[in-house]
Amino acid sequence: MADTAAHRDGNCLAGPLSEILSVEPTTAWWRCPECGQAGPLAELHVYGPEPGLTARCPGCAYIALRLVRENRHIWLTMGGGTGAFRFTTA
């Protein structure tokens, strides 16, 4: 079992994430954990649109992210897909 005295809840991420998520996303820098290639998000190879958008490394095709719309929600999976974030849209 994890030591619960040493952590805070996820609300403490609101400030730092709002700084990251409020910038122009195509200027974000990405580094592939598989082949090490780095560059801006705009250089990723994107496939889709159904069932969502999949962005892959241009060097080795490693999945950088997946973005799926579902009604009023956007699902965002980073990397290999061990988990996903769901955002509610307006």
Coordinates of C-alpha atoms in Angstrom, one line a residue:
M1 CA 0.0 0.0 0.0
A2 CA 1.2 3.5 -0.8
D3 CA 2.2 6.0 1.9
T4 CA -0.8 8.4 1.8
A5 CA 0.9 11.0 4.0
A6 CA 3.4 11.9 1.3
H7 CA 1.0 12.9 -1.5
R8 CA -1.6 15.5 -2.4
D9 CA -4.7 15.1 -4.4
G10 CA -4.8 15.7 -8.1
N11 CA -6.3 19.2 -7.6
C12 CA -2.8 20.5 -7.1
L13 CA -2.2 19.9 -10.9
A14 CA -4.8 22.4 -12.0
G15 CA -2.5 25.4 -12.0
P16 CA 0.5 23.8 -13.8
L17 CA -1.7 22.0 -16.3
S18 CA -3.7 25.2 -17.1
E19 CA -0.3 26.8 -18.1
I20 CA 0.5 23.9 -20.4
L21 CA -3.0 23.4 -21.9
S22 CA -3.6 27.1 -22.6
V23 CA -0.7 27.5 -25.1
E24 CA -0.6 26.9 -28.8
P25 CA -0.4 23.1 -29.0
T26 CA 1.5 22.9 -32.3
T27 CA 4.5 24.5 -30.6
A28 CA 4.7 21.8 -28.0
W29 CA 7.9 19.7 -28.2
W30 CA 7.8 16.0 -28.3
R31 CA 10.5 13.3 -27.8
C32 CA 9.9 9.7 -28.8
P33 CA 10.7 7.3 -26.0
E34 CA 11.3 4.5 -28.6
C35 CA 13.8 6.0 -31.1
G36 CA 14.7 9.3 -29.4
Q37 CA 13.6 11.6 -32.3
A38 CA 12.5 15.0 -31.1
G39 CA 10.6 17.8 -32.7
P40 CA 7.4 19.9 -32.4
L41 CA 4.0 18.4 -32.3
A42 CA 3.3 19.7 -35.8
E43 CA 5.9 17.2 -37.2
L44 CA 4.0 14.1 -35.9
H45 CA 2.2 11.9 -38.5
V46 CA -1.5 12.0 -37.7
Y47 CA -4.0 9.4 -38.9
G48 CA -7.8 9.4 -38.6
P49 CA -10.4 10.8 -38.2
E50 CA -12.2 7.6 -37.1
P51 CA -12.5 6.4 -34.4
G52 CA -10.2 9.3 -33.4
L53 CA -6.9 10.9 -34.3
T54 CA -3.7 8.9 -33.7
A55 CA -0.4 10.8 -33.8
R56 CA 2.8 8.8 -34.5
C57 CA 6.5 9.4 -34.4
P58 CA 7.7 10.2 -38.0
G59 CA 10.8 8.2 -37.3
C60 CA 9.5 4.9 -35.9
A61 CA 5.7 5.1 -35.9
Y62 CA 5.5 4.9 -32.1
I63 CA 2.1 6.2 -30.9
A64 CA 2.6 9.7 -29.3
L65 CA -1.0 10.3 -28.5
R66 CA -4.6 9.5 -29.4
L67 CA -7.5 12.0 -29.3
V68 CA -11.0 10.7 -29.5
R69 CA -14.3 12.7 -29.4
E70 CA -17.3 11.1 -27.7
N71 CA -20.3 13.4 -27.5
R72 CA -19.3 16.2 -25.1
H73 CA -16.0 14.6 -24.1
I74 CA -12.5 14.4 -25.5
W75 CA -10.4 11.4 -24.5
L76 CA -6.6 11.9 -24.6
T77 CA -4.2 9.0 -24.3
M78 CA -0.5 9.7 -24.2
G79 CA 2.1 7.3 -25.5
G80 CA 1.4 3.5 -25.4
G81 CA -2.1 3.9 -23.9
T82 CA -1.9 2.6 -20.4
G83 CA -4.5 5.2 -19.3
A84 CA -6.6 8.1 -20.7
F85 CA -7.8 11.5 -19.6
R86 CA -11.4 12.6 -20.3
F87 CA -12.1 16.3 -20.8
T88 CA -15.6 17.7 -20.9
T89 CA -16.2 20.2 -23.8
A90 CA -18.6 23.1 -23.9

